[in-house]
Tab-separated table of C-alpha atoms and ligand atoms in Angstrom:
chain	number	residue	atom	x	y	z
A	1	UNK	CA	-11.807	-33.325	18.144
A	2	UNK	CA	-8.699	-33.102	16.091
A	3	UNK	CA	-7.055	-36.115	18.217
A	4	UNK	CA	-10.216	-38.623	17.823
A	5	UNK	CA	-9.026	-41.788	16.072
A	6	UNK	CA	-12.038	-41.586	13.984
A	7	UNK	CA	-11.667	-38.304	12.346
A	8	UNK	CA	-10.457	-38.800	8.682
A	9	UNK	CA	-8.192	-35.325	7.592
A	10	UNK	CA	-7.760	-34.229	4.242
A	11	UNK	CA	-5.715	-31.329	2.757
A	12	UNK	CA	-4.730	-29.930	-0.229
A	13	UNK	CA	-3.101	-25.705	-1.317
A	14	UNK	CA	-5.805	-24.105	-3.046
A	15	UNK	CA	-6.559	-20.476	-3.592
A	16	UNK	CA	-3.000	-19.733	-2.137
A	17	UNK	CA	-4.121	-21.514	1.298
A	18	UNK	CA	-4.014	-24.325	2.922
A	19	UNK	CA	-7.203	-26.302	3.200
A	20	UNK	CA	-8.171	-28.960	5.533
A	21	UNK	CA	-11.049	-31.112	5.147
A	22	UNK	CA	-11.971	-33.209	8.534
A	23	UNK	CA	-14.924	-36.135	8.266
A	24	UNK	CA	-15.509	-38.803	10.482
A	25	UNK	CA	-15.511	-41.541	7.911
A	26	UNK	CA	-13.007	-42.387	5.158
A	27	UNK	CA	-13.759	-41.173	1.724
A	28	UNK	CA	-11.530	-39.848	-0.348
A	29	UNK	CA	-13.560	-39.699	-3.689
A	30	UNK	CA	-15.652	-37.106	-1.569
A	31	UNK	CA	-12.513	-35.198	-0.432
A	32	UNK	CA	-11.984	-35.115	-4.060
A	33	UNK	CA	-15.116	-33.857	-4.797
A	34	UNK	CA	-15.130	-30.988	-2.115
A	35	UNK	CA	-11.717	-29.888	-3.342
A	36	UNK	CA	-12.501	-29.573	-7.162
A	37	UNK	CA	-15.697	-27.571	-6.277
A	38	UNK	CA	-13.813	-24.952	-4.338
A	39	UNK	CA	-11.538	-24.605	-7.329
A	40	UNK	CA	-14.465	-23.985	-9.782
A	41	UNK	CA	-15.338	-21.331	-7.284
A	42	UNK	CA	-12.045	-20.196	-6.933
A	43	UNK	CA	-11.958	-19.682	-10.850
A	44	UNK	CA	-14.944	-17.591	-10.560
A	45	UNK	CA	-14.086	-15.382	-8.061
A	46	UNK	CA	-10.416	-14.745	-8.036
A	47	UNK	CA	-8.594	-11.268	-9.172
A	48	UNK	CA	-5.014	-13.064	-9.081
A	49	UNK	CA	-5.178	-14.282	-12.287
A	50	UNK	CA	-6.156	-12.686	-16.037
A	51	UNK	CA	-9.676	-14.150	-16.813
A	52	UNK	CA	-12.654	-14.683	-13.666
A	53	UNK	CA	-15.981	-13.417	-13.789
A	54	UNK	CA	-14.690	-10.904	-11.550
A	55	UNK	CA	-11.856	-10.085	-13.958
A	56	UNK	CA	-14.087	-9.778	-16.510
A	57	UNK	CA	-15.967	-7.007	-15.184
A	58	UNK	CA	-13.079	-5.215	-13.975
A	59	UNK	CA	-11.453	-5.000	-17.564
A	60	UNK	CA	-14.928	-3.677	-18.472
A	61	UNK	CA	-14.534	-0.983	-15.949
A	62	UNK	CA	-16.052	2.372	-17.691
A	63	UNK	CA	-16.798	0.859	-20.067
A	64	UNK	CA	-20.186	-1.388	-20.253
A	65	UNK	CA	-21.779	-3.550	-17.357
A	66	UNK	CA	-20.881	-7.146	-17.224
A	67	UNK	CA	-23.047	-9.866	-17.003
A	68	UNK	CA	-22.242	-12.678	-14.066
A	69	UNK	CA	-24.019	-15.935	-13.166
A	70	UNK	CA	-25.999	-15.380	-10.217
A	71	UNK	CA	-24.024	-16.755	-7.338
A	72	UNK	CA	-21.110	-14.415	-8.351
A	73	UNK	CA	-23.866	-11.400	-8.893
A	74	UNK	CA	-25.530	-12.258	-5.455
A	75	UNK	CA	-22.265	-12.449	-3.319
A	76	UNK	CA	-21.371	-9.262	-5.083
A	77	UNK	CA	-24.647	-7.543	-4.354
A	78	UNK	CA	-24.111	-8.776	-0.843
A	79	UNK	CA	-20.451	-7.081	-0.566
A	80	UNK	CA	-21.712	-4.024	-1.920
A	81	UNK	CA	-24.777	-3.879	1.024
A	82	UNK	CA	-21.441	-4.326	3.396
A	83	UNK	CA	-19.415	-1.461	1.572
A	84	UNK	CA	-22.174	1.142	2.668
A	85	UNK	CA	-22.242	-0.039	6.653
A	86	UNK	CA	-21.422	3.032	8.251
A	87	UNK	CA	-18.427	2.914	10.212
A	88	UNK	CA	-17.413	-0.098	8.880
A	89	UNK	CA	-13.778	-0.735	6.911
A	90	UNK	CA	-15.698	-3.626	4.363
A	91	UNK	CA	-15.018	-2.027	0.711
A	92	UNK	CA	-15.607	-3.895	-2.257
A	93	UNK	CA	-14.154	-1.335	-4.386
A	94	UNK	CA	-10.726	-1.318	-2.601
A	95	UNK	CA	-9.557	-3.345	-5.554
A	96	UNK	CA	-7.061	0.050	-6.941
A	97	UNK	CA	-5.405	0.463	-3.289
A	98	UNK	CA	-4.907	-3.310	-2.500
A	99	UNK	CA	-3.412	-4.117	-6.093
A	100	UNK	CA	-0.995	-1.011	-5.378
A	101	UNK	CA	0.112	-2.034	-1.884
A	102	UNK	CA	0.772	-5.526	-2.944
A	103	UNK	CA	0.770	-6.144	0.751
A	104	UNK	CA	1.903	-10.292	0.882
A	105	UNK	CA	2.729	-10.289	-2.515
A	106	UNK	CA	6.061	-9.854	-4.193
A	107	UNK	CA	6.765	-6.351	-4.611
A	108	UNK	CA	5.070	-4.960	-1.716
A	109	UNK	CA	6.273	-0.997	-1.298
A	110	UNK	CA	4.746	2.007	0.574
A	111	UNK	CA	3.064	3.804	-2.207
A	112	UNK	CA	3.265	7.751	-2.220
A	113	UNK	CA	1.117	10.174	-0.500
A	114	UNK	CA	-0.479	11.571	-4.089
A	115	UNK	CA	-0.825	7.746	-5.477
A	116	UNK	CA	-2.865	6.671	-2.515
A	117	UNK	CA	-5.119	10.132	-2.732
A	118	UNK	CA	-5.738	9.261	-6.509
A	119	UNK	CA	-6.246	5.669	-5.777
A	120	UNK	CA	-8.637	6.413	-3.199
A	121	UNK	CA	-11.108	8.256	-5.692
A	122	UNK	CA	-11.530	5.082	-7.711
A	123	UNK	CA	-12.835	3.150	-4.612
A	124	UNK	CA	-16.119	4.282	-3.965
A	125	UNK	CA	-18.606	1.709	-3.780
A	126	UNK	CA	-21.843	3.561	-5.101
A	127	UNK	CA	-19.731	3.214	-8.707
A	128	UNK	CA	-20.210	-0.269	-8.632
A	129	UNK	CA	-23.915	-0.458	-10.204
A	130	UNK	CA	-25.976	-3.407	-9.991
A	131	UNK	CA	-28.683	-4.649	-12.461
A	132	UNK	CA	-30.769	-7.258	-10.622
A	133	UNK	CA	-32.552	-8.271	-14.055
A	134	UNK	CA	-29.435	-8.660	-15.883
A	135	UNK	CA	-27.411	-9.859	-13.178
A	136	UNK	CA	-24.801	-7.587	-14.261
A	137	UNK	CA	-22.272	-5.314	-12.509
A	138	UNK	CA	-21.006	-2.275	-13.840
A	139	UNK	CA	-17.735	-0.155	-12.281
A	140	UNK	CA	-18.737	2.970	-13.770
A	141	UNK	CA	-15.113	4.247	-13.526
A	142	UNK	CA	-11.772	3.192	-15.547
A	143	UNK	CA	-9.430	1.977	-13.496
A	144	UNK	CA	-12.029	0.953	-10.888
A	145	UNK	CA	-11.545	-3.094	-9.287
A	146	UNK	CA	-13.916	-4.839	-7.054
A	147	UNK	CA	-11.667	-7.459	-4.615
A	148	UNK	CA	-13.745	-10.250	-3.176
A	149	UNK	CA	-10.418	-11.256	-1.342
A	150	UNK	CA	-12.086	-10.627	2.192
A	151	UNK	CA	-15.018	-13.095	1.771
A	152	UNK	CA	-14.217	-15.165	-1.122
A	153	UNK	CA	-13.340	-18.244	1.337
A	154	UNK	CA	-15.934	-17.595	3.676
A	155	UNK	CA	-18.766	-18.111	1.044
A	156	UNK	CA	-16.828	-21.111	-0.715
A	157	UNK	CA	-16.654	-22.770	2.998
A	158	UNK	CA	-20.899	-22.302	3.133
A	159	UNK	CA	-20.854	-23.822	0.040
A	160	UNK	CA	-18.527	-26.429	0.695
A	161	UNK	CA	-20.664	-26.849	4.311
A	162	UNK	CA	-23.910	-27.186	1.837
A	163	UNK	CA	-22.200	-29.869	-0.366
A	164	UNK	CA	-21.459	-31.987	2.699
A	165	UNK	CA	-24.565	-31.886	4.225
A	166	UNK	CA	-26.307	-32.603	0.448
A	167	UNK	CA	-24.433	-35.757	0.513
A	168	UNK	CA	-25.442	-37.100	3.676
A	169	UNK	CA	-22.303	-35.961	5.632
A	170	UNK	CA	-23.788	-35.459	9.171
A	171	UNK	CA	-20.803	-34.126	10.876
A	172	UNK	CA	-17.642	-32.176	9.275
A	173	UNK	CA	-15.245	-29.362	9.502
A	174	UNK	CA	-13.710	-27.112	6.772
A	175	UNK	CA	-10.712	-24.872	6.859
A	176	UNK	CA	-10.271	-22.600	4.264
A	177	UNK	CA	-7.062	-21.267	5.042
A	178	UNK	CA	-8.463	-19.951	8.166
A	179	UNK	CA	-12.155	-19.747	7.659
A	180	UNK	CA	-13.640	-22.631	9.237
A	181	UNK	CA	-17.067	-24.044	8.994
A	182	UNK	CA	-18.270	-27.098	10.570
A	183	UNK	CA	-21.280	-29.287	10.111
A	184	UNK	CA	-22.794	-31.154	12.978
A	185	UNK	CA	-21.845	-32.034	16.617
A	186	UNK	CA	-19.479	-34.445	17.672
A	187	UNK	CA	-19.001	-35.069	21.052
A	188	UNK	CA	-17.694	-32.003	23.164
A	189	UNK	CA	-18.359	-29.660	19.834
A	190	UNK	CA	-15.950	-28.744	17.296
A	191	UNK	CA	-12.919	-27.200	18.720
A	192	UNK	CA	-11.060	-24.419	16.965
A	193	UNK	CA	-7.706	-22.784	18.206
A	194	UNK	CA	-7.820	-18.651	18.627
A	195	UNK	CA	-4.127	-17.574	17.871
A	196	UNK	CA	-1.850	-15.951	19.587
A	197	UNK	CA	-0.584	-12.825	17.428
A	198	UNK	CA	2.406	-12.506	16.353
A	199	UNK	CA	3.630	-16.055	17.894
A	200	UNK	CA	6.306	-17.910	16.220
A	201	UNK	CA	5.414	-20.971	17.468
A	202	UNK	CA	1.401	-21.656	16.479
A	203	UNK	CA	1.337	-21.095	20.508
A	204	UNK	CA	-2.878	-20.252	21.136
A	205	UNK	CA	-4.906	-17.831	22.863
A	206	UNK	CA	-7.315	-19.899	23.628
A	207	UNK	CA	-10.065	-22.681	22.056
A	208	UNK	CA	-13.523	-21.703	21.107
A	209	UNK	CA	-15.874	-24.613	20.784
A	210	UNK	CA	-18.663	-24.559	18.535
A	211	UNK	CA	-21.478	-26.564	16.576
A	212	UNK	CA	-22.629	-25.954	13.297
A	213	UNK	CA	-21.369	-22.462	13.632
A	214	UNK	CA	-18.146	-21.195	11.194
A	215	UNK	CA	-15.483	-19.393	13.138
A	216	UNK	CA	-13.354	-16.417	11.248
A	217	UNK	CA	-9.964	-14.152	12.494
A	218	UNK	CA	-8.869	-11.579	11.013
A	219	UNK	CA	-5.420	-10.268	12.329
A	220	UNK	CA	-3.055	-7.672	11.926
A	221	UNK	CA	-0.240	-10.659	11.952
A	222	UNK	CA	-1.468	-12.791	8.916
A	223	UNK	CA	-0.334	-10.533	6.185
A	224	UNK	CA	2.450	-7.789	6.560
A	225	UNK	CA	5.279	-6.233	5.656
A	226	UNK	CA	7.693	-4.171	7.531
A	227	UNK	CA	9.617	-0.946	6.495
A	228	UNK	CA	11.550	1.036	9.126
A	229	UNK	CA	10.322	0.061	12.337
A	230	UNK	CA	6.521	0.097	11.108
A	231	UNK	CA	4.314	-2.900	9.796
A	232	UNK	CA	1.982	-2.641	7.006
A	233	UNK	CA	-0.850	-5.335	7.188
A	234	UNK	CA	-3.245	-6.438	4.684
A	235	UNK	CA	-6.662	-4.583	5.820
A	236	UNK	CA	-6.898	-1.552	4.325
A	237	UNK	CA	-8.746	1.548	5.696
A	238	UNK	CA	-11.005	2.371	2.964
A	239	UNK	CA	-11.103	6.068	4.612
A	240	UNK	CA	-7.162	6.370	4.637
A	241	UNK	CA	-6.302	4.039	1.717
A	242	UNK	CA	-3.312	2.887	4.837
A	243	UNK	CA	-3.381	-0.092	6.622
A	244	UNK	CA	-6.116	-0.067	9.454
A	245	UNK	CA	-4.506	1.478	12.498
A	246	UNK	CA	-6.231	0.814	15.989
A	247	UNK	CA	-6.803	-1.020	19.064
A	248	UNK	CA	-7.132	-4.290	17.866
A	249	UNK	CA	-4.201	-7.270	16.733
A	250	UNK	CA	-7.723	-9.251	16.147
A	251	UNK	CA	-10.493	-9.903	15.356
A	252	UNK	CA	-12.847	-13.590	15.717
A	253	UNK	CA	-16.452	-13.655	14.767
A	254	UNK	CA	-18.224	-16.496	15.156
A	255	UNK	CA	-22.011	-17.126	13.325
A	256	UNK	CA	-23.745	-20.137	11.215
A	257	UNK	CA	-22.240	-18.205	7.751
A	258	UNK	CA	-18.640	-18.187	7.183
A	259	UNK	CA	-19.863	-15.045	4.434
A	260	UNK	CA	-21.143	-13.195	7.556
A	261	UNK	CA	-18.050	-13.875	9.571
A	262	UNK	CA	-16.102	-12.506	7.036
A	263	UNK	CA	-18.150	-9.736	6.087
A	264	UNK	CA	-18.142	-8.575	10.202
A	265	UNK	CA	-14.500	-9.478	10.973
A	266	UNK	CA	-13.734	-6.839	8.537
A	267	UNK	CA	-16.515	-4.477	9.002
A	268	UNK	CA	-15.697	-4.847	12.881
A	269	UNK	CA	-12.124	-4.183	12.301
A	270	UNK	CA	-13.047	-1.057	10.886
A	271	UNK	CA	-15.037	0.180	14.036
A	272	UNK	CA	-13.036	-1.152	16.769
A	273	UNK	CA	-14.353	-2.637	20.086
A	274	UNK	CA	-17.044	-0.138	21.281
A	275	UNK	CA	-18.545	0.917	18.396
A	276	UNK	CA	-18.000	-3.026	17.156
A	277	UNK	CA	-19.518	-4.324	20.081
A	278	UNK	CA	-22.573	-1.907	19.722
A	279	UNK	CA	-23.472	-2.632	16.184
A	280	UNK	CA	-23.568	-5.829	17.278
A	281	UNK	CA	-26.128	-5.784	20.110
A	282	UNK	CA	-28.499	-6.020	16.908
A	283	UNK	CA	-26.992	-8.979	15.616
A	284	UNK	CA	-27.375	-11.653	18.317
A	285	UNK	CA	-26.789	-14.326	15.618
A	286	UNK	CA	-23.574	-12.860	15.009
A	287	UNK	CA	-21.104	-12.908	17.838
A	288	UNK	CA	-17.267	-11.265	18.352
A	289	UNK	CA	-13.796	-12.422	20.106
A	290	UNK	CA	-11.193	-8.893	20.302
A	291	UNK	CA	-7.452	-9.456	20.731
A	292	UNK	CA	-6.754	-5.945	21.731
A	293	UNK	CA	-2.884	-5.164	21.447
A	294	UNK	CA	-3.205	-4.737	25.571
A	295	UNK	CA	-3.157	-8.561	25.592
A	296	UNK	CA	-6.828	-8.258	26.304
A	297	UNK	CA	-9.593	-10.886	24.937
A	298	UNK	CA	-13.241	-9.472	24.800
A	299	UNK	CA	-16.280	-11.133	24.244
A	300	UNK	CA	-18.926	-9.050	22.455
A	301	UNK	CA	-21.444	-12.063	23.748
A	302	UNK	CA	-21.152	-16.039	23.988
A	303	UNK	CA	-24.452	-17.513	23.794
A	304	UNK	CA	-23.349	-19.942	20.574
A	305	UNK	CA	-19.728	-21.033	21.579
A	306	UNK	CA	-17.407	-21.717	24.477
A	307	UNK	CA	-14.325	-19.937	25.266
A	308	UNK	CA	-11.581	-21.494	27.185
A	309	UNK	CA	-8.385	-19.394	27.890
A	310	UNK	CA	-5.260	-20.707	27.429
A	311	UNK	CA	-2.735	-18.002	27.634
A	312	UNK	CA	-1.751	-16.818	31.175
A	313	UNK	CA	-0.682	-13.605	29.761
A	314	UNK	CA	-4.454	-12.068	28.566
A	315	UNK	CA	-6.883	-10.535	30.533
A	316	UNK	CA	-10.324	-12.023	29.582
A	317	UNK	CA	-13.067	-9.246	29.620
A	318	UNK	CA	-16.727	-11.292	28.689
B	1	LIG	P1	-7.160	-13.547	4.197
B	1	LIG	O1	-8.647	-14.678	4.614
B	1	LIG	O2	-6.832	-13.792	3.208
B	1	LIG	O3	-6.537	-13.580	5.477
B	1	LIG	P2	-8.977	-11.303	5.078
B	1	LIG	O4	-10.332	-11.849	5.127
B	1	LIG	O5	-8.181	-11.118	6.122
B	1	LIG	O6	-7.534	-12.298	3.919
B	1	LIG	O7	-9.040	-10.092	3.880
B	1	LIG	C1	-8.069	-9.802	3.333
B	1	LIG	C2	-7.827	-9.253	1.739
B	1	LIG	O8	-9.360	-8.658	1.840
B	1	LIG	C3	-7.120	-8.460	1.483
B	1	LIG	O9	-6.288	-9.245	1.055
B	1	LIG	C4	-7.589	-7.512	0.146
B	1	LIG	O10	-7.704	-8.658	-0.997
B	1	LIG	C5	-8.896	-7.381	1.004
B	1	LIG	N1	-9.440	-6.616	1.514
B	1	LIG	C6	-8.327	-5.352	2.087
B	1	LIG	N2	-9.014	-4.434	2.851
B	1	LIG	C7	-10.291	-4.199	2.738
B	1	LIG	C8	-11.180	-3.295	3.245
B	1	LIG	N3	-11.332	-2.484	3.233
B	1	LIG	N4	-12.772	-4.168	2.334
B	1	LIG	C9	-12.810	-5.504	1.721
B	1	LIG	N5	-11.696	-6.224	1.570
B	1	LIG	C10	-10.141	-5.630	2.183
B	2	LIG	MG1	-10.263	-13.808	4.834
B	3	LIG	MG1	-7.719	-13.152	7.108
C-alpha cells in the first residue's frame, strides 16, 4: 500500500525509535494527538529516565509496594504471567542484567561471570508481588528491577489502534520502531516487509500481508555489539544471563494484539523452532515466522496473513 497516492505518512522519533503513522486522509492534528498519546504512555512505562511509574516501583524495591495506575498494573500483571510460561525466555524482572550489559547503549561491555551470577539472583519473577485490590507492585528484594522494554511498544501500538478507531479512522497503520499495528483492510491488505537479518541495504526476505493484525519481529541483528569476534545482542536468556544463543536470526509474530506479538516473540525466542511451533498449536490466533541462521524461513501456520518470498537464497518451509 505504501505507494498509494491516497496514503499520508506522518513521522516522529519517540521512545528512542522512528515512529510512522499512515492514514488515508490528510489529518495533521490527529497525527499530533497520536504522537502525544505515545509520549504519555512512554512517560508511564520507561526505565531509561529518572522518573516514571515503573521507576517508582524500582526505587521502592525491597522497601515497600507501590500503587500504580490501573493500565500500568494490568500490563505488569500480564508480563508476570508471561514470565512464568515454561520454556519461554520472557522475564519482566530481567532489569538488573539489561542495565549491566547496556547492550545498544553507551558503555556496553561483557560483565564478569561473577556479576552475572549475582545479578541472576535478582531476576526471579516470583519476587514481583502483585496486589489486585491496591493495584500495587512490590519487588521483594533490594536491587530488583522490572523492564518492560520488550512489550511497551506493543502495548502502546494497541492503544494507538484503539484511539484511531475511536476517532472514526477505518484505515491506518502505526509503526512504533518495528512494532506494526494495522487498522482495517485497504485494497490488497497491508504489506509489511520482513527484514533480511544483517543486510546493510534494508533488503527484504519477503512481505507479510495482513488485515487488522499486528506484525512484530525480534531479531539478534537489531541491537548488538561485537567483541573478540563474538556478537552480543539485546535479548537476554533469563536462564543464563547472557544473550540468547540458538538457531534463530529472527522471529516474527502475527496476531491481533501487538502486545501478544511482543510477548510471544520473546517467549518463542527462548523455545526455538520446534518447541515454539508446539507451543503455538494451542494458540491458533498467534502465528510465527522463524528465520534461522541457515537461511530457512519457517511458518508455524499462515491462516491470517499471506507471505511472499522475495529472497532466492532462502528456503521457505511452510
Ligand atoms: P526493541 O523493540 O527495542 O527491539 P525487543 O522487543 O526486541 O526490543 O525487546 C528487547 C528489549 O527487551 C531489551 O532491550 C530489554 O530492555 C528487554 N529484554 C531483554 N531480554 C529480555 C527478556 N529475556 N525478557 C524480557 N525483556 C527482555
Ligand atoms: Mg519490541
Ligand atoms: Mg525488537
